[in-house]
Protein backbone atom coordinates (compact mmCIF):
# COMPACT_ATOMS: atom_id res chain seq x y z
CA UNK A 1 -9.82 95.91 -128.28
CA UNK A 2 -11.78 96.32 -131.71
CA UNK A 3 -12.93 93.16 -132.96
CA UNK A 4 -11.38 92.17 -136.33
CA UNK A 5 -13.03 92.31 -139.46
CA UNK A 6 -14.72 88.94 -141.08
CA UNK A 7 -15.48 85.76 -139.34
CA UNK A 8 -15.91 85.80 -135.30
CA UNK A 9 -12.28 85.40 -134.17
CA UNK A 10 -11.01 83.20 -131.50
CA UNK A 11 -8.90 83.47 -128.30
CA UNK A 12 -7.34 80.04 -126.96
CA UNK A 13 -6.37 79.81 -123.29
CA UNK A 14 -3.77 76.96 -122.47
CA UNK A 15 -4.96 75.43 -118.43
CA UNK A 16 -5.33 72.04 -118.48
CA UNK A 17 -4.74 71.43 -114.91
CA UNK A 18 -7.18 70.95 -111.61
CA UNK A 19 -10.24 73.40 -110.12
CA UNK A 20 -7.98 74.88 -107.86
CA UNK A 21 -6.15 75.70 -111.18
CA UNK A 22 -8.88 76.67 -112.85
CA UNK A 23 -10.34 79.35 -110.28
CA UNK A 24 -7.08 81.13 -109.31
CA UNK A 25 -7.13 81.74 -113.05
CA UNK A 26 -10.80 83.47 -112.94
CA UNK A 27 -9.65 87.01 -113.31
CA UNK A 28 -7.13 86.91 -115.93
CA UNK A 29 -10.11 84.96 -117.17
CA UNK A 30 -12.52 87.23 -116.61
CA UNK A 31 -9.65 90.16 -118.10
CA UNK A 32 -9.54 88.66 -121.38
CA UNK A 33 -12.91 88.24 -121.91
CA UNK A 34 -13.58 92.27 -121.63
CA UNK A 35 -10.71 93.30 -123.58
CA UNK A 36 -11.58 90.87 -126.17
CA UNK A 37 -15.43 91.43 -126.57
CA UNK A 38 -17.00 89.82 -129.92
CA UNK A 39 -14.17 86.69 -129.68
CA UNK A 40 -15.00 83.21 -129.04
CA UNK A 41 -12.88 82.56 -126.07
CA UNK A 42 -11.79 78.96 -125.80
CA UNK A 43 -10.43 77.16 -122.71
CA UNK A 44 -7.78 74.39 -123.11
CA UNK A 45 -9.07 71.74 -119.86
CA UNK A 46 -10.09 68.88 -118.64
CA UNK A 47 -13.23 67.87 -119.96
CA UNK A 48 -14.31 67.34 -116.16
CA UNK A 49 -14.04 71.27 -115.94
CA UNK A 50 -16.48 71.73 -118.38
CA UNK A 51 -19.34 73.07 -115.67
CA UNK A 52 -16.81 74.43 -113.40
CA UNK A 53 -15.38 76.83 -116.98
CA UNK A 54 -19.01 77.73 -117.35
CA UNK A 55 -19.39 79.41 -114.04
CA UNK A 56 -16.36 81.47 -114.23
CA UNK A 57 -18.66 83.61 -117.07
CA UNK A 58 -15.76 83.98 -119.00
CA UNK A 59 -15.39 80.54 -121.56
CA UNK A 60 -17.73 80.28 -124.41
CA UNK A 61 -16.44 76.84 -124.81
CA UNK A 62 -14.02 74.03 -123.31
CA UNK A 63 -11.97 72.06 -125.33
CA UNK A 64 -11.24 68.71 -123.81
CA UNK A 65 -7.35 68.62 -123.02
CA UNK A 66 -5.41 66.85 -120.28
CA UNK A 67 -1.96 65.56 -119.57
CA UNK A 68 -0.81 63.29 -116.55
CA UNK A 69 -0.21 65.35 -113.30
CA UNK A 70 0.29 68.72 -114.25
CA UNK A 71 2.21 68.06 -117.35
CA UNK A 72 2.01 69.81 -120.56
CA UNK A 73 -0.56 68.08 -122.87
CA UNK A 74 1.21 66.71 -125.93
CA UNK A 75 -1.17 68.33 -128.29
CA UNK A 76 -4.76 69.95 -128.78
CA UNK A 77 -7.60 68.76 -130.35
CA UNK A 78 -7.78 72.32 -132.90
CA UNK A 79 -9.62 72.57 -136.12
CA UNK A 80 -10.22 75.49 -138.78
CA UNK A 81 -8.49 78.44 -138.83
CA UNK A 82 -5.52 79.20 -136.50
CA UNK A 83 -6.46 81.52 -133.00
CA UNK A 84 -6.49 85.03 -132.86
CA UNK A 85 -4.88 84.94 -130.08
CA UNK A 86 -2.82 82.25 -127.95
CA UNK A 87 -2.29 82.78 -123.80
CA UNK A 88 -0.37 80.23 -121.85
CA UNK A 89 -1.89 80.34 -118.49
CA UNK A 90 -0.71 76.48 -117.74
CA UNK A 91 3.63 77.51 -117.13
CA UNK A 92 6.46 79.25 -118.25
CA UNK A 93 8.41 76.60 -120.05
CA UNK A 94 9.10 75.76 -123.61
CA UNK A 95 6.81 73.26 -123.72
CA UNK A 96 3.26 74.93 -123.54
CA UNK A 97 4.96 78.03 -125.55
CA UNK A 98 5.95 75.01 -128.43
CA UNK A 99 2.71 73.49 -128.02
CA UNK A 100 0.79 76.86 -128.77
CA UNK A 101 3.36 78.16 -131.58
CA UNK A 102 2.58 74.85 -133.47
CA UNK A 103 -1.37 75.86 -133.48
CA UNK A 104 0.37 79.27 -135.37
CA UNK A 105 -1.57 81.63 -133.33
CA UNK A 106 -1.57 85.61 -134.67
CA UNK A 107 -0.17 86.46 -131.31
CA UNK A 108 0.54 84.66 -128.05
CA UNK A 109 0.92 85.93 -124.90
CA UNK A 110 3.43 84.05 -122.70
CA UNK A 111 5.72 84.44 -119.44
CA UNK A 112 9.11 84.45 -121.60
CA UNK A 113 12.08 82.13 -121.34
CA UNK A 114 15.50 82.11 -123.30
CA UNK A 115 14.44 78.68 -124.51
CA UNK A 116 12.26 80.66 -127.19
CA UNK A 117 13.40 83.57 -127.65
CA UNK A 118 10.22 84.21 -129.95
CA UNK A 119 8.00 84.65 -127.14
CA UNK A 120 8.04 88.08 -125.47
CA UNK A 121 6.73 88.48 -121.94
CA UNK A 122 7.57 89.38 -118.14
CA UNK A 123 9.84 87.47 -116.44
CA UNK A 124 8.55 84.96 -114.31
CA UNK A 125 8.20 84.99 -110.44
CA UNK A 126 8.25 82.45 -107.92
CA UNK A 127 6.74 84.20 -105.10
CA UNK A 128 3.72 85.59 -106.33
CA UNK A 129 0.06 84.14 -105.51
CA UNK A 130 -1.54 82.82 -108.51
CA UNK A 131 -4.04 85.22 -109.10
CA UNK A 132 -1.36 88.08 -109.15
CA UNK A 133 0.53 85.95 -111.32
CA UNK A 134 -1.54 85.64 -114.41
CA UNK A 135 -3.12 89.31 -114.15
CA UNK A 136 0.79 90.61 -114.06
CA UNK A 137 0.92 88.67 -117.17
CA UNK A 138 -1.72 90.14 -118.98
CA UNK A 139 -0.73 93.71 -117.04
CA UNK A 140 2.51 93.45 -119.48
CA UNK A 141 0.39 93.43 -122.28
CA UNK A 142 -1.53 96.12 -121.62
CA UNK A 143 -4.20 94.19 -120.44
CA UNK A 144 -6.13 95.50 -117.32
CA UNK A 145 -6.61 92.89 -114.35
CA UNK A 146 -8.01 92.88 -111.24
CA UNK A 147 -6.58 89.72 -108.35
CA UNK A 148 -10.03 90.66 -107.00
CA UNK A 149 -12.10 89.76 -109.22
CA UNK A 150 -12.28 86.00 -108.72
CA UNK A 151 -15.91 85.17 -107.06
CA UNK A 152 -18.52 83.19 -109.26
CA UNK A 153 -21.87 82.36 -108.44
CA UNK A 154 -23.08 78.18 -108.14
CA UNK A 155 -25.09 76.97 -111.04
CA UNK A 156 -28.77 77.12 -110.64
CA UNK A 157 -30.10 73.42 -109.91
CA UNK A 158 -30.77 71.37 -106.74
CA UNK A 159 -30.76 72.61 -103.34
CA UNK A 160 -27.80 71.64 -101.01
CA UNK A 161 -27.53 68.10 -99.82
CA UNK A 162 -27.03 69.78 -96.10
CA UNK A 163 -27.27 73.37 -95.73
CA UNK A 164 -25.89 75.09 -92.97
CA UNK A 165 -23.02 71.96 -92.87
CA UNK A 166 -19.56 71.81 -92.47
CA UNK A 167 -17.89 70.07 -94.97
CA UNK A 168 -14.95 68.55 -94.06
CA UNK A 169 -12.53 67.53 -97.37
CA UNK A 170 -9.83 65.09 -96.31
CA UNK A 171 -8.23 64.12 -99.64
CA UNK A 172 -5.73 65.79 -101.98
CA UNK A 173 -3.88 65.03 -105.29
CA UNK A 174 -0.75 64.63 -102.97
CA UNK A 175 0.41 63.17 -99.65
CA UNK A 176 2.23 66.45 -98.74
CA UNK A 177 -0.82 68.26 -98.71
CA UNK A 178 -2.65 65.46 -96.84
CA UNK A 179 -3.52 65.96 -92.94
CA UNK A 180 -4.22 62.55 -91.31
CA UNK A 181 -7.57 61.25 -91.75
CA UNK A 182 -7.84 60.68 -87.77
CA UNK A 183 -7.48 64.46 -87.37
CA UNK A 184 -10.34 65.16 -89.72
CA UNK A 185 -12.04 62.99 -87.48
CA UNK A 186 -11.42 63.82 -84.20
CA UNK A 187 -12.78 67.51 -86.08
CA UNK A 188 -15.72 66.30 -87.25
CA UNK A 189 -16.33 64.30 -84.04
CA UNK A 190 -16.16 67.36 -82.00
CA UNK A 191 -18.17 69.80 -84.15
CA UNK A 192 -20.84 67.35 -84.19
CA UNK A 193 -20.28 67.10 -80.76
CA UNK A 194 -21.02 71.07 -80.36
CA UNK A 195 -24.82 70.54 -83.08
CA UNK A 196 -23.21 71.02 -85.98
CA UNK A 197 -24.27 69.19 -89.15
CA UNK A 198 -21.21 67.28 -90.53
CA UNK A 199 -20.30 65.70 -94.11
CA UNK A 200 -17.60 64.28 -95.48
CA UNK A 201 -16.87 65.29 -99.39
CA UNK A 202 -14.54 62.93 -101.18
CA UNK A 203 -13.45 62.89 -105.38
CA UNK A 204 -12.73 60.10 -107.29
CA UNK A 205 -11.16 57.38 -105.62
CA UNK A 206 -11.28 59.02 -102.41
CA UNK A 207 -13.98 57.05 -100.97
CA UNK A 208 -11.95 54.84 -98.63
CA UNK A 209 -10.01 58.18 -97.16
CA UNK A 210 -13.50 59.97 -96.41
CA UNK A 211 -15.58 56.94 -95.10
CA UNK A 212 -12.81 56.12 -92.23
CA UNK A 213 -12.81 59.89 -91.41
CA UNK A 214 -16.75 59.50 -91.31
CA UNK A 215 -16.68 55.94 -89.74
CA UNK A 216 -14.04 57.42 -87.02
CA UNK A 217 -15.89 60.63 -86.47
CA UNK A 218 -19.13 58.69 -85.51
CA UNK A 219 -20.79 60.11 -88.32
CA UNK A 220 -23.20 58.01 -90.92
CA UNK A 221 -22.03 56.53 -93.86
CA UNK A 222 -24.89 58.62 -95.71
CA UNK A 223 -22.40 61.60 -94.56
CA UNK A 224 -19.81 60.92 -97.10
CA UNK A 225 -20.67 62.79 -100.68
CA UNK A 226 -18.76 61.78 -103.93
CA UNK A 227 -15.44 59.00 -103.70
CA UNK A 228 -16.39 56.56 -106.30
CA UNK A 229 -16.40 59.48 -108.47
CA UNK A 230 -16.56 63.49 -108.86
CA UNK A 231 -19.39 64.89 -106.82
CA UNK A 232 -20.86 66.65 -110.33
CA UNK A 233 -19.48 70.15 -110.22
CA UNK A 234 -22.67 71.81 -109.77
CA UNK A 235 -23.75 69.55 -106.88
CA UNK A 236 -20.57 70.50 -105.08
CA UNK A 237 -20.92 74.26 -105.80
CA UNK A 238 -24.32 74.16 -104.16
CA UNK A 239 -23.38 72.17 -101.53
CA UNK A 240 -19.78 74.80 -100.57
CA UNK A 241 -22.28 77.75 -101.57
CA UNK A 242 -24.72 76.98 -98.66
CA UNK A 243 -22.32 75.52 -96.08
CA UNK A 244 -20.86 76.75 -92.54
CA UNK A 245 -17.50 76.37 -93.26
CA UNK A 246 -15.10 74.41 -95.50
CA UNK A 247 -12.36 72.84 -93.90
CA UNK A 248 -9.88 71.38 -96.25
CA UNK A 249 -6.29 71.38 -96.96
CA UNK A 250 -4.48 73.23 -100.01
CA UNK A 251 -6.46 71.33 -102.70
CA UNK A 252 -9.46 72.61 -105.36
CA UNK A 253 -12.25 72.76 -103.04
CA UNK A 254 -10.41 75.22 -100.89
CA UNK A 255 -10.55 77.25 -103.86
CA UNK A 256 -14.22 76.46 -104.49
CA UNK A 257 -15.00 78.20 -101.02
CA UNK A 258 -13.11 81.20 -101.62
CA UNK A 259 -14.29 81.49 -104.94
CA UNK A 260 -18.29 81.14 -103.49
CA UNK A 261 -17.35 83.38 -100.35
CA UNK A 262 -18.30 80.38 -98.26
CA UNK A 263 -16.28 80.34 -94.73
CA UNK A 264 -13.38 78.42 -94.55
CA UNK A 265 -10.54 76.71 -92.78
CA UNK A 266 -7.33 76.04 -94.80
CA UNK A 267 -4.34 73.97 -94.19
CA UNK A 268 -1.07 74.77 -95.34
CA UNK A 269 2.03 72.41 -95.36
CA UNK A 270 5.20 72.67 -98.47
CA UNK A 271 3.83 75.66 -99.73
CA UNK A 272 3.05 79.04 -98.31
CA UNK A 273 -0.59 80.59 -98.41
CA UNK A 274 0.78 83.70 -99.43
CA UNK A 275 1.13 81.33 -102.83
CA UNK A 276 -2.20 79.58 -102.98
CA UNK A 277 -4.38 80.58 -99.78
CA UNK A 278 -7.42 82.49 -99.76
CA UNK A 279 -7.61 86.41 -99.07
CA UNK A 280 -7.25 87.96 -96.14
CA UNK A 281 -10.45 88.60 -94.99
CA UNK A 282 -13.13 87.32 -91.98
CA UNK A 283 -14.64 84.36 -93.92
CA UNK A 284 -11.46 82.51 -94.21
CA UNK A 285 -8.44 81.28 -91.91
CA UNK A 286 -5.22 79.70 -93.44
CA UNK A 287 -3.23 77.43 -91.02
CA UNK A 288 0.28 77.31 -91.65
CA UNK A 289 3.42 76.60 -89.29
CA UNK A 290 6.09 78.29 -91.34
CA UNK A 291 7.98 81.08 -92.76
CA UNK A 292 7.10 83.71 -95.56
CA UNK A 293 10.37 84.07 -96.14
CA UNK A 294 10.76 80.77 -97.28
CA UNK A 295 7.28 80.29 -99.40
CA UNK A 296 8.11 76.86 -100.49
CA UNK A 297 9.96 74.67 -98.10
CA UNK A 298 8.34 71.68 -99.17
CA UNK A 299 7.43 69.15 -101.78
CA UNK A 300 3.70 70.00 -102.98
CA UNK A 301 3.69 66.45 -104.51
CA UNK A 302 5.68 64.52 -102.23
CA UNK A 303 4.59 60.99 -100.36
CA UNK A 304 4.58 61.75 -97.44
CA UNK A 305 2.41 64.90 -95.18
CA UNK A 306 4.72 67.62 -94.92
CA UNK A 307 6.10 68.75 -91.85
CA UNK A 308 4.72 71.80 -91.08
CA UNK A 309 0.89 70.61 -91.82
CA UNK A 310 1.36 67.79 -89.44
CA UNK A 311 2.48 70.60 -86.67
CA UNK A 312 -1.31 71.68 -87.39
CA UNK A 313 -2.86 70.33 -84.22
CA UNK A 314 -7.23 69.27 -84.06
CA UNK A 315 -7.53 72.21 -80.91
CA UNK A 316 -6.05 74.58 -84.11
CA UNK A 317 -8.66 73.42 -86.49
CA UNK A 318 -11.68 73.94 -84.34
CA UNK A 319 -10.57 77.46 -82.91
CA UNK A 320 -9.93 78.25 -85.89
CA UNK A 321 -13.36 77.22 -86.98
CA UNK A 322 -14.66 79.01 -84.10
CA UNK A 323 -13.22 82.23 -85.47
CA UNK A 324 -15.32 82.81 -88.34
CA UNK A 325 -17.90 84.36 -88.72
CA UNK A 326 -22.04 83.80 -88.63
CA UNK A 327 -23.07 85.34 -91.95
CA UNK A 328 -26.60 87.08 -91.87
CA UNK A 329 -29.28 85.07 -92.97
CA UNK A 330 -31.23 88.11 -94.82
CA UNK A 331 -27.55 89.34 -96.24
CA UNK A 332 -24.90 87.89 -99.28
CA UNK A 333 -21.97 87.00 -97.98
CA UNK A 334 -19.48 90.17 -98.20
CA UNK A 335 -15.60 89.85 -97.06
CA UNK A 336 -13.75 93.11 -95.97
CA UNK A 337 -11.00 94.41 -98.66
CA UNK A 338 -8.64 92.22 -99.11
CA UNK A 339 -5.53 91.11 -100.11
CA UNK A 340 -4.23 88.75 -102.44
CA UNK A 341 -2.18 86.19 -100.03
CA UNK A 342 -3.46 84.29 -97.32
CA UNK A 343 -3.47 84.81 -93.65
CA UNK A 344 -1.13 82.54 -91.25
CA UNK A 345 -2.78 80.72 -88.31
């Protein structure tokens, strides 16, 4: 796409949800940025994102937006002339379609609804994976995307807290998606067990959950990164980068892993992998005691853990573990093709 005479123009992108959020959305990202080369392409996030927008390559700036859960913020902080360009990445609803229109965007691109009519697009599917998703969006528009194209690279800084660990990530934004905390134990107990190096990773508010998985697991309390807060984005990226494995349940830092290439273990509950899991590839194994044909037989945000992740048993986890693969110390990291959903257990 030409750039537009006068002034640099601008492209707003509507997300403001979680990292998991945030990284599924890295190629349509990533898309928008090449067929839109001399824009200023601004994200629509969390401020907490900030670091985590900067690694995707793609955002030349964040503007600070948030809503409760994963509502649609009531408005955005926008001054000077209207966008270029508007994309709703965050739904398919008339809310985030109103919320852009009343920023009077040049064009906006948008899954389409009958609730405004106004807004052309594809319809909207509710059994795609995420990354298809928002390249099919773009796709309509005569946009090219590529699923694949969704690894990022951790910020220079530090070195790792514990190279070579596995990180165990107990916590989630949901009880649904929450395996029991003496199951991450009784892991971590046995991999350390076996010589491995063990933490705990834990975000804000967590720090209870991951210090009685640590405490349980006969592991030291100097185990247990992050919980009274957010382990700073590029302290976690360093620390996933250089790690064993990642075991974790369907949350952001299972995204973090696949987006790094970092081994990991995934556990699946109310909603399918072939929705949110990681490619099917070696470095990654999503656990999952369901149907396909059914890719959302749960509540993703309900109070109790769903069914199906509590039919996850520990001897699961660790063979499961035991099933990935050694990367080469003198080689990167490089999965076989994949494919965009995830792989049952």
């Amino acid at each position: 796409m030409t750039r537009p005479a006068g002034p640099r123009p601008r492209l707003l992108v509507l997300r403001a949800l979680g990292l998991g959020d945030l990284l599924t959305a890295v190629p349509a990202l990533r898309a928008l940025r090449r067929s839109h080369p001399g824009y200023e392409l601004l994200l629509a996030a969390p401020g907490r994102l900030a670091e985590a927008a900067a690694a995707t390559g793609a955002i030349d700036r964040l503007l600070p937006t948030s809503a409760p859960a994963r509502a649609v913020p009531h408005r955005i902080d926008w001054t000077g002339p209207p966008p270029e360009v508007a994309v709703d990445l965050h739904g398919n609803g008339p809310p985030s379609h109103r919320l852009l229109s009343a920023l009077r965007p040049g064009r906006t691109l948008a899954y389409a609804h009958p609730d405004t009519p106004q807004v052309p697009g594809p319809l909207w599917r509710d059994d795609e994976h995420e990354w298809v998703r928002w390249c099919r969006l773009l796709l309509w528009y005569g946009i090219p995307a590529d699923p694949g194209d969704r690894r990022i690279t951790a910020p220079e800084g530090s070195g790792s807290p514990a190279p070579g660990a596995v990180v165990l990530h107990p916590g989630a934004d949901a009880a649904a998606r929450r395996w029991p905390a003496e199951r991450f134990a009784a892991v971590g107990r046995a991999l350390a067990a076996t010589g491995h190096r063990v933490v705990v990773t834990a975000g804000a508010d967590e720090a209870p959950l991951a210090h009685e998985v640590a405490r349980a697991a006969g592991l030291p309390r100097s185990a247990v990164l992050g919980g009274d807060a957010d382990v700073p984005f590029a302290d976690l990226a360093v620390l996933v980068a250089r790690a064993r494995a990642v075991v974790v349940g369907d949350t952001g830092l299972a995204h973090l892993a696949t987006a790094l290439g970092t081994p990991s273990v995934v556990l699946f509950g109310p909603v399918a992998p072939r929705l949110w899991g990681p490619p099917r590839c070696d470095l990654h194994q999503a656990l999952w005691y369901g149907s396909d044909a059914t890719p959302r037989p749960g509540d993703a945000h309900g109070r109790v853990p769903d069914e199906r992740l509590l039919a996850i048993s520990v001897a699961d986890v660790l063979a499961a573990v035991g099933r990935l693969p050694r990367p080469a110390a003198s080689a990167p990291r490089r999965p076989r093709p994949t494919t965009p959903t995830g792989a049952a257990g």
